[in-house]
Every structure is written in structure tokens, then in C-alpha cells.
Amino acid sequence: MRSPIPKANKSRWPIVIIVCVCVIVLGLGIYHYIIPARDNGKESDTADKGTTPVLGRSEPDEFGRELKPGITLEGTKIILPEPGGALGWEFCAERIEYDSKNNHVYLVGAEGEKFINGKPDIKIQAGYIGLDLESDQIDLKDRVIIESKQDQGFSAECAVWDSCARKFKAYGNVLYKNNSSEISGDEMEIDLEFEKARVKGNVRLHIYASSD
């Protein structure tokens, strides 16, 4: 005579099923919690590498270079010092990008000022400005306008600030003006004080009539 199967064994199946379901739900919860956290960590690392850094820090950048002290980049504003540390240039722009590989800063829709003896003396406008943070050269393009507080200045298609010679070099439809005259040409070199200018190519001089 066969012994009957205990009824207790049948009652265990629902418990086993419930336990399995709980384990699966718990596993899925852990998976969905950990994976996004890892992804977020990777995204934040990538974002940190892609964001424009604040310059002027003493530690090297990702290429092992020491950035020059005194340079400040905040949002759409950048301040550059003179070689001796005095305030040199200040620019604001619609957009600023920092190329850490070449140590360049690019500004779009920019306006700026050149400081002399700690005071703003020259105003600058350009559609595009490139700043070489190694050589301190400044490239200006697209409707360049540079004016001093002494009502002197020039406009050109593009211009370069040569930090070694301390001169502006302008190219393309150059027009220089002061209180008494204006000179136009293809190229021009002019000192920071707007006192000595040399114009080349299709030069034209116009002297204003005296008001006396």
C-alpha cells in the first residue's frame, strides 16, 4: 500500500514562487539603480573635460602646461594681463571657446578694451577674435573697429596685435581717422599711441577743412 503524498509539500510551491519573484524584482531594481549611476558618472567626467576652464590657476592643464597667472576666463568674459602683471586687455563676447590643446581662446561677437596705466584707453570691436595665450598675439577679423579716447582709430577687415612690436597691423579696406584727417589703404601698421602709422597700397589722404 502506497503512502499518501504529504499535503505540506504542495503548500510550499506558492512560497517558492513568491521568493523567486522577489529576487527577480530586487535584482532588476539594483541593475537599474547602478547602471544609470555609472553612466551619470561618465557623463559628468566628459562634461568636465568639455567645459571651458577658469584660467589663471596654478596647476597644469591636461597637457601638462602651466597656464600664465593673471588670466581669468569667466563665462563670456576674459581678462589678460600685461607681461609685468598689470591689467592689459578685457574682452566680452557672445561666445567664448577655449582650445586647451593649442592654448588658444576664440571669441565670437566680441567687444573689448585695452588698458593703459590701469585705465581703459582703447575700445575694440570685431566679429571674431583669437587669443594666443602663449605668444600674447591677438587676431581680429570681421568688421574690426579700434578707437582710442583721443578720437583716433581705424577700421579694417582684419587686424593683428603684435605684442613684441607693440603695434597693430591692419589689412583690407583700412581706414584711419583722427581729429584732422583720414587715411585709407590696403595695409597699415600703427603704434599703440596712434602716433606713428604707415599705410601701404592704394593710399588716399583726406585732410579736414579747418573750422576757423
PDB file of N, CA, C and O in Angstrom, residues 146-199:
ATOM      1  N   ILE A 146      38.735  99.785 -34.046  1.00  0.00           N
ATOM      2  CA  ILE A 146      39.581 100.074 -32.881  1.00  0.00           C
ATOM      3  C   ILE A 146      39.669 101.580 -32.726  1.00  0.00           C
ATOM      4  O   ILE A 146      40.073 102.292 -33.651  1.00  0.00           O
ATOM      5  N   GLU A 147      39.294 102.083 -31.566  1.00  0.00           N
ATOM      6  CA  GLU A 147      39.242 103.516 -31.317  1.00  0.00           C
ATOM      7  C   GLU A 147      39.835 103.837 -29.960  1.00  0.00           C
ATOM      8  O   GLU A 147      39.667 103.080 -28.994  1.00  0.00           O
ATOM      9  N   SER A 148      40.491 105.004 -29.880  1.00  0.00           N
ATOM     10  CA  SER A 148      41.038 105.466 -28.611  1.00  0.00           C
ATOM     11  C   SER A 148      40.170 106.581 -28.050  1.00  0.00           C
ATOM     12  O   SER A 148      39.312 107.140 -28.748  1.00  0.00           O
ATOM     13  N   LYS A 149      40.418 106.931 -26.809  1.00  0.00           N
ATOM     14  CA  LYS A 149      39.649 108.014 -26.192  1.00  0.00           C
ATOM     15  C   LYS A 149      40.035 109.380 -26.739  1.00  0.00           C
ATOM     16  O   LYS A 149      39.352 110.373 -26.471  1.00  0.00           O
ATOM     17  N   GLN A 150      41.130 109.428 -27.481  1.00  0.00           N
ATOM     18  CA  GLN A 150      41.587 110.685 -28.074  1.00  0.00           C
ATOM     19  C   GLN A 150      40.975 110.905 -29.463  1.00  0.00           C
ATOM     20  O   GLN A 150      41.508 111.672 -30.274  1.00  0.00           O
ATOM     21  N   ASP A 151      39.864 110.198 -29.759  1.00  0.00           N
ATOM     22  CA  ASP A 151      39.174 110.325 -31.047  1.00  0.00           C
ATOM     23  C   ASP A 151      40.079 109.951 -32.208  1.00  0.00           C
ATOM     24  O   ASP A 151      40.069 110.590 -33.264  1.00  0.00           O
ATOM     25  N   GLN A 152      40.875 108.932 -32.011  1.00  0.00           N
ATOM     26  CA  GLN A 152      41.693 108.373 -33.070  1.00  0.00           C
ATOM     27  C   GLN A 152      41.369 106.890 -33.180  1.00  0.00           C
ATOM     28  O   GLN A 152      41.006 106.252 -32.183  1.00  0.00           O
ATOM     29  N   GLY A 153      41.515 106.348 -34.381  1.00  0.00           N
ATOM     30  CA  GLY A 153      41.251 104.932 -34.512  1.00  0.00           C
ATOM     31  C   GLY A 153      41.212 104.511 -35.962  1.00  0.00           C
ATOM     32  O   GLY A 153      41.449 105.308 -36.869  1.00  0.00           O
ATOM     33  N   PHE A 154      40.904 103.245 -36.181  1.00  0.00           N
ATOM     34  CA  PHE A 154      40.848 102.732 -37.545  1.00  0.00           C
ATOM     35  C   PHE A 154      39.872 101.568 -37.624  1.00  0.00           C
ATOM     36  O   PHE A 154      39.512 100.949 -36.617  1.00  0.00           O
ATOM     37  N   SER A 155      39.472 101.289 -38.860  1.00  0.00           N
ATOM     38  CA  SER A 155      38.644 100.124 -39.140  1.00  0.00           C
ATOM     39  C   SER A 155      39.319  99.330 -40.248  1.00  0.00           C
ATOM     40  O   SER A 155      40.082  99.878 -41.057  1.00  0.00           O
ATOM     41  N   ALA A 156      39.063  98.019 -40.290  1.00  0.00           N
ATOM     42  CA  ALA A 156      39.684  97.150 -41.288  1.00  0.00           C
ATOM     43  C   ALA A 156      38.947  95.823 -41.329  1.00  0.00           C
ATOM     44  O   ALA A 156      38.134  95.513 -40.439  1.00  0.00           O
ATOM     45  N   GLU A 157      39.241  95.048 -42.364  1.00  0.00           N
ATOM     46  CA  GLU A 157      38.649  93.714 -42.451  1.00  0.00           C
ATOM     47  C   GLU A 157      39.248  92.789 -41.401  1.00  0.00           C
ATOM     48  O   GLU A 157      38.552  91.939 -40.837  1.00  0.00           O
ATOM     49  N   CYS A 158      40.532  92.930 -41.140  1.00  0.00           N
ATOM     50  CA  CYS A 158      41.184  92.136 -40.103  1.00  0.00           C
ATOM     51  C   CYS A 158      42.392  92.890 -39.571  1.00  0.00           C
ATOM     52  O   CYS A 158      42.902  93.811 -40.222  1.00  0.00           O
ATOM     53  N   ALA A 159      42.835  92.510 -38.389  1.00  0.00           N
ATOM     54  CA  ALA A 159      43.974  93.166 -37.758  1.00  0.00           C
ATOM     55  C   ALA A 159      44.647  92.195 -36.798  1.00  0.00           C
ATOM     56  O   ALA A 159      44.053  91.203 -36.374  1.00  0.00           O
ATOM     57  N   VAL A 160      45.892  92.508 -36.480  1.00  0.00           N
ATOM     58  CA  VAL A 160      46.676  91.689 -35.556  1.00  0.00           C
ATOM     59  C   VAL A 160      47.362  92.606 -34.554  1.00  0.00           C
ATOM     60  O   VAL A 160      47.921  93.648 -34.926  1.00  0.00           O
ATOM     61  N   TRP A 161      47.298  92.225 -33.287  1.00  0.00           N
ATOM     62  CA  TRP A 161      48.087  92.916 -32.267  1.00  0.00           C
ATOM     63  C   TRP A 161      49.374  92.134 -32.071  1.00  0.00           C
ATOM     64  O   TRP A 161      49.364  90.986 -31.638  1.00  0.00           O
ATOM     65  N   ASP A 162      50.505  92.770 -32.438  1.00  0.00           N
ATOM     66  CA  ASP A 162      51.830  92.172 -32.281  1.00  0.00           C
ATOM     67  C   ASP A 162      52.367  92.601 -30.929  1.00  0.00           C
ATOM     68  O   ASP A 162      52.769  93.760 -30.748  1.00  0.00           O
ATOM     69  N   SER A 163      52.361  91.691 -29.970  1.00  0.00           N
ATOM     70  CA  SER A 163      52.749  92.050 -28.605  1.00  0.00           C
ATOM     71  C   SER A 163      54.233  92.370 -28.503  1.00  0.00           C
ATOM     72  O   SER A 163      54.635  93.162 -27.645  1.00  0.00           O
ATOM     73  N   CYS A 164      55.062  91.767 -29.354  1.00  0.00           N
ATOM     74  CA  CYS A 164      56.506  92.035 -29.314  1.00  0.00           C
ATOM     75  C   CYS A 164      56.817  93.433 -29.839  1.00  0.00           C
ATOM     76  O   CYS A 164      57.562  94.202 -29.219  1.00  0.00           O
ATOM     77  N   ALA A 165      56.244  93.785 -30.991  1.00  0.00           N
ATOM     78  CA  ALA A 165      56.470  95.109 -31.570  1.00  0.00           C
ATOM     79  C   ALA A 165      55.564  96.166 -30.952  1.00  0.00           C
ATOM     80  O   ALA A 165      55.775  97.361 -31.155  1.00  0.00           O
ATOM     81  N   ARG A 166      54.542  95.713 -30.216  1.00  0.00           N
ATOM     82  CA  ARG A 166      53.548  96.593 -29.610  1.00  0.00           C
ATOM     83  C   ARG A 166      52.923  97.497 -30.674  1.00  0.00           C
ATOM     84  O   ARG A 166      52.854  98.713 -30.541  1.00  0.00           O
ATOM     85  N   LYS A 167      52.461  96.839 -31.747  1.00  0.00           N
ATOM     86  CA  LYS A 167      51.820  97.534 -32.852  1.00  0.00           C
ATOM     87  C   LYS A 167      50.596  96.767 -33.320  1.00  0.00           C
ATOM     88  O   LYS A 167      50.519  95.549 -33.177  1.00  0.00           O
ATOM     89  N   PHE A 168      49.656  97.515 -33.890  1.00  0.00           N
ATOM     90  CA  PHE A 168      48.551  96.911 -34.619  1.00  0.00           C
ATOM     91  C   PHE A 168      48.945  96.825 -36.091  1.00  0.00           C
ATOM     92  O   PHE A 168      49.514  97.774 -36.650  1.00  0.00           O
ATOM     93  N   LYS A 169      48.623  95.717 -36.715  1.00  0.00           N
ATOM     94  CA  LYS A 169      48.804  95.554 -38.149  1.00  0.00           C
ATOM     95  C   LYS A 169      47.440  95.253 -38.749  1.00  0.00           C
ATOM     96  O   LYS A 169      46.815  94.252 -38.393  1.00  0.00           O
ATOM     97  N   ALA A 170      46.987  96.125 -39.630  1.00  0.00           N
ATOM     98  CA  ALA A 170      45.635  96.017 -40.186  1.00  0.00           C
ATOM     99  C   ALA A 170      45.703  95.702 -41.679  1.00  0.00           C
ATOM    100  O   ALA A 170      46.625  96.145 -42.381  1.00  0.00           O
ATOM    101  N   TYR A 171      44.682  94.947 -42.159  1.00  0.00           N
ATOM    102  CA  TYR A 171      44.664  94.516 -43.557  1.00  0.00           C
ATOM    103  C   TYR A 171      43.245  94.610 -44.110  1.00  0.00           C
ATOM    104  O   TYR A 171      42.283  94.266 -43.426  1.00  0.00           O
ATOM    105  N   GLY A 172      43.149  95.064 -45.376  1.00  0.00           N
ATOM    106  CA  GLY A 172      41.870  95.050 -46.067  1.00  0.00           C
ATOM    107  C   GLY A 172      40.986  96.239 -45.760  1.00  0.00           C
ATOM    108  O   GLY A 172      40.458  96.343 -44.651  1.00  0.00           O
ATOM    109  N   ASN A 173      40.826  97.156 -46.738  1.00  0.00           N
ATOM    110  CA  ASN A 173      39.950  98.332 -46.580  1.00  0.00           C
ATOM    111  C   ASN A 173      40.237  99.091 -45.285  1.00  0.00           C
ATOM    112  O   ASN A 173      39.332  99.393 -44.499  1.00  0.00           O
ATOM    113  N   VAL A 174      41.497  99.391 -45.096  1.00  0.00           N
ATOM    114  CA  VAL A 174      41.909 100.091 -43.871  1.00  0.00           C
ATOM    115  C   VAL A 174      41.522 101.565 -43.963  1.00  0.00           C
ATOM    116  O   VAL A 174      41.748 102.222 -44.989  1.00  0.00           O
ATOM    117  N   LEU A 175      40.950 102.068 -42.894  1.00  0.00           N
ATOM    118  CA  LEU A 175      40.601 103.485 -42.813  1.00  0.00           C
ATOM    119  C   LEU A 175      40.991 104.003 -41.437  1.00  0.00           C
ATOM    120  O   LEU A 175      40.435 103.581 -40.430  1.00  0.00           O
ATOM    121  N   TYR A 176      41.962 104.931 -41.436  1.00  0.00           N
ATOM    122  CA  TYR A 176      42.427 105.541 -40.184  1.00  0.00           C
ATOM    123  C   TYR A 176      41.895 106.960 -40.092  1.00  0.00           C
ATOM    124  O   TYR A 176      41.908 107.713 -41.071  1.00  0.00           O
ATOM    125  N   LYS A 177      41.413 107.333 -38.903  1.00  0.00           N
ATOM    126  CA  LYS A 177      40.878 108.674 -38.693  1.00  0.00           C
ATOM    127  C   LYS A 177      41.439 109.278 -37.408  1.00  0.00           C
ATOM    128  O   LYS A 177      41.657 108.579 -36.426  1.00  0.00           O
ATOM    129  N   ASN A 178      41.634 110.605 -37.470  1.00  0.00           N
ATOM    130  CA  ASN A 178      41.911 111.364 -36.249  1.00  0.00           C
ATOM    131  C   ASN A 178      41.136 112.675 -36.332  1.00  0.00           C
ATOM    132  O   ASN A 178      40.238 112.822 -37.165  1.00  0.00           O
ATOM    133  N   ASN A 179      41.467 113.628 -35.491  1.00  0.00           N
ATOM    134  CA  ASN A 179      40.691 114.867 -35.442  1.00  0.00           C
ATOM    135  C   ASN A 179      40.856 115.735 -36.679  1.00  0.00           C
ATOM    136  O   ASN A 179      40.012 116.604 -36.948  1.00  0.00           O
ATOM    137  N   SER A 180      41.921 115.543 -37.431  1.00  0.00           N
ATOM    138  CA  SER A 180      42.204 116.457 -38.544  1.00  0.00           C
ATOM    139  C   SER A 180      42.221 115.800 -39.914  1.00  0.00           C
ATOM    140  O   SER A 180      42.179 116.507 -40.931  1.00  0.00           O
ATOM    141  N   SER A 181      42.306 114.468 -39.977  1.00  0.00           N
ATOM    142  CA  SER A 181      42.435 113.840 -41.292  1.00  0.00           C
ATOM    143  C   SER A 181      42.022 112.377 -41.238  1.00  0.00           C
ATOM    144  O   SER A 181      41.768 111.819 -40.159  1.00  0.00           O
ATOM    145  N   GLU A 182      41.993 111.766 -42.424  1.00  0.00           N
ATOM    146  CA  GLU A 182      41.769 110.339 -42.522  1.00  0.00           C
ATOM    147  C   GLU A 182      42.615 109.781 -43.660  1.00  0.00           C
ATOM    148  O   GLU A 182      42.853 110.455 -44.668  1.00  0.00           O
ATOM    149  N   ILE A 183      43.069 108.558 -43.486  1.00  0.00           N
ATOM    150  CA  ILE A 183      43.913 107.898 -44.469  1.00  0.00           C
ATOM    151  C   ILE A 183      43.342 106.515 -44.730  1.00  0.00           C
ATOM    152  O   ILE A 183      43.008 105.783 -43.787  1.00  0.00           O
ATOM    153  N   SER A 184      43.253 106.151 -45.990  1.00  0.00           N
ATOM    154  CA  SER A 184      42.765 104.822 -46.352  1.00  0.00           C
ATOM    155  C   SER A 184      43.831 104.091 -47.156  1.00  0.00           C
ATOM    156  O   SER A 184      44.693 104.707 -47.787  1.00  0.00           O
ATOM    157  N   GLY A 185      43.768 102.758 -47.131  1.00  0.00           N
ATOM    158  CA  GLY A 185      44.736 101.955 -47.859  1.00  0.00           C
ATOM    159  C   GLY A 185      44.459 100.474 -47.678  1.00  0.00           C
ATOM    160  O   GLY A 185      43.458 100.078 -47.074  1.00  0.00           O
ATOM    161  N   ASP A 186      45.391  99.670 -48.209  1.00  0.00           N
ATOM    162  CA  ASP A 186      45.224  98.210 -48.127  1.00  0.00           C
ATOM    163  C   ASP A 186      45.815  97.629 -46.849  1.00  0.00           C
ATOM    164  O   ASP A 186      45.304  96.637 -46.320  1.00  0.00           O
ATOM    165  N   GLU A 187      46.898  98.210 -46.365  1.00  0.00           N
ATOM    166  CA  GLU A 187      47.570  97.722 -45.172  1.00  0.00           C
ATOM    167  C   GLU A 187      48.037  98.892 -44.327  1.00  0.00           C
ATOM    168  O   GLU A 187      48.281  99.986 -44.845  1.00  0.00           O
ATOM    169  N   MET A 188      48.171  98.618 -43.024  1.00  0.00           N
ATOM    170  CA  MET A 188      48.653  99.676 -42.133  1.00  0.00           C
ATOM    171  C   MET A 188      49.308  99.074 -40.897  1.00  0.00           C
ATOM    172  O   MET A 188      48.869  98.045 -40.380  1.00  0.00           O
ATOM    173  N   GLU A 189      50.362  99.725 -40.449  1.00  0.00           N
ATOM    174  CA  GLU A 189      50.963  99.450 -39.146  1.00  0.00           C
ATOM    175  C   GLU A 189      50.863 100.719 -38.319  1.00  0.00           C
ATOM    176  O   GLU A 189      51.156 101.809 -38.809  1.00  0.00           O
ATOM    177  N   ILE A 190      50.451 100.574 -37.051  1.00  0.00           N
ATOM    178  CA  ILE A 190      50.300 101.752 -36.199  1.00  0.00           C
ATOM    179  C   ILE A 190      50.632 101.380 -34.769  1.00  0.00           C
ATOM    180  O   ILE A 190      50.338 100.269 -34.312  1.00  0.00           O
ATOM    181  N   ASP A 191      51.284 102.296 -34.076  1.00  0.00           N
ATOM    182  CA  ASP A 191      51.677 102.022 -32.695  1.00  0.00           C
ATOM    183  C   ASP A 191      50.493 102.151 -31.751  1.00  0.00           C
ATOM    184  O   ASP A 191      49.409 102.597 -32.135  1.00  0.00           O
ATOM    185  N   LEU A 192      50.720 101.742 -30.524  1.00  0.00           N
ATOM    186  CA  LEU A 192      49.642 101.725 -29.533  1.00  0.00           C
ATOM    187  C   LEU A 192      49.130 103.117 -29.218  1.00  0.00           C
ATOM    188  O   LEU A 192      47.954 103.297 -28.866  1.00  0.00           O
ATOM    189  N   GLU A 193      49.973 104.128 -29.345  1.00  0.00           N
ATOM    190  CA  GLU A 193      49.578 105.500 -29.034  1.00  0.00           C
ATOM    191  C   GLU A 193      48.901 106.185 -30.220  1.00  0.00           C
ATOM    192  O   GLU A 193      48.519 107.351 -30.118  1.00  0.00           O
ATOM    193  N   PHE A 194      48.804 105.500 -31.372  1.00  0.00           N
ATOM    194  CA  PHE A 194      48.210 106.060 -32.588  1.00  0.00           C
ATOM    195  C   PHE A 194      48.955 107.315 -33.049  1.00  0.00           C
ATOM    196  O   PHE A 194      48.353 108.238 -33.594  1.00  0.00           O
ATOM    197  N   GLU A 195      50.264 107.339 -32.839  1.00  0.00           N
ATOM    198  CA  GLU A 195      51.070 108.488 -33.232  1.00  0.00           C
ATOM    199  C   GLU A 195      51.838 108.242 -34.528  1.00  0.00           C
ATOM    200  O   GLU A 195      52.074 109.179 -35.297  1.00  0.00           O
ATOM    201  N   LYS A 196      52.253 107.003 -34.763  1.00  0.00           N
ATOM    202  CA  LYS A 196      53.042 106.683 -35.947  1.00  0.00           C
ATOM    203  C   LYS A 196      52.324 105.596 -36.746  1.00  0.00           C
ATOM    204  O   LYS A 196      52.129 104.500 -36.246  1.00  0.00           O
ATOM    205  N   ALA A 197      51.956 105.948 -37.969  1.00  0.00           N
ATOM    206  CA  ALA A 197      51.243 104.995 -38.822  1.00  0.00           C
ATOM    207  C   ALA A 197      51.935 104.917 -40.179  1.00  0.00           C
ATOM    208  O   ALA A 197      52.423 105.929 -40.708  1.00  0.00           O
ATOM    209  N   ARG A 198      51.955 103.722 -40.733  1.00  0.00           N
ATOM    210  CA  ARG A 198      52.488 103.521 -42.076  1.00  0.00           C
ATOM    211  C   ARG A 198      51.450 102.758 -42.891  1.00  0.00           C
ATOM    212  O   ARG A 198      51.091 101.631 -42.555  1.00  0.00           O
ATOM    213  N   VAL A 199      50.975 103.393 -43.955  1.00  0.00           N
ATOM    214  CA  VAL A 199      49.904 102.835 -44.771  1.00  0.00           C
ATOM    215  C   VAL A 199      50.473 102.441 -46.132  1.00  0.00           C
ATOM    216  O   VAL A 199      51.279 103.176 -46.718  1.00  0.00           O
TER     217      VAL A 199
END
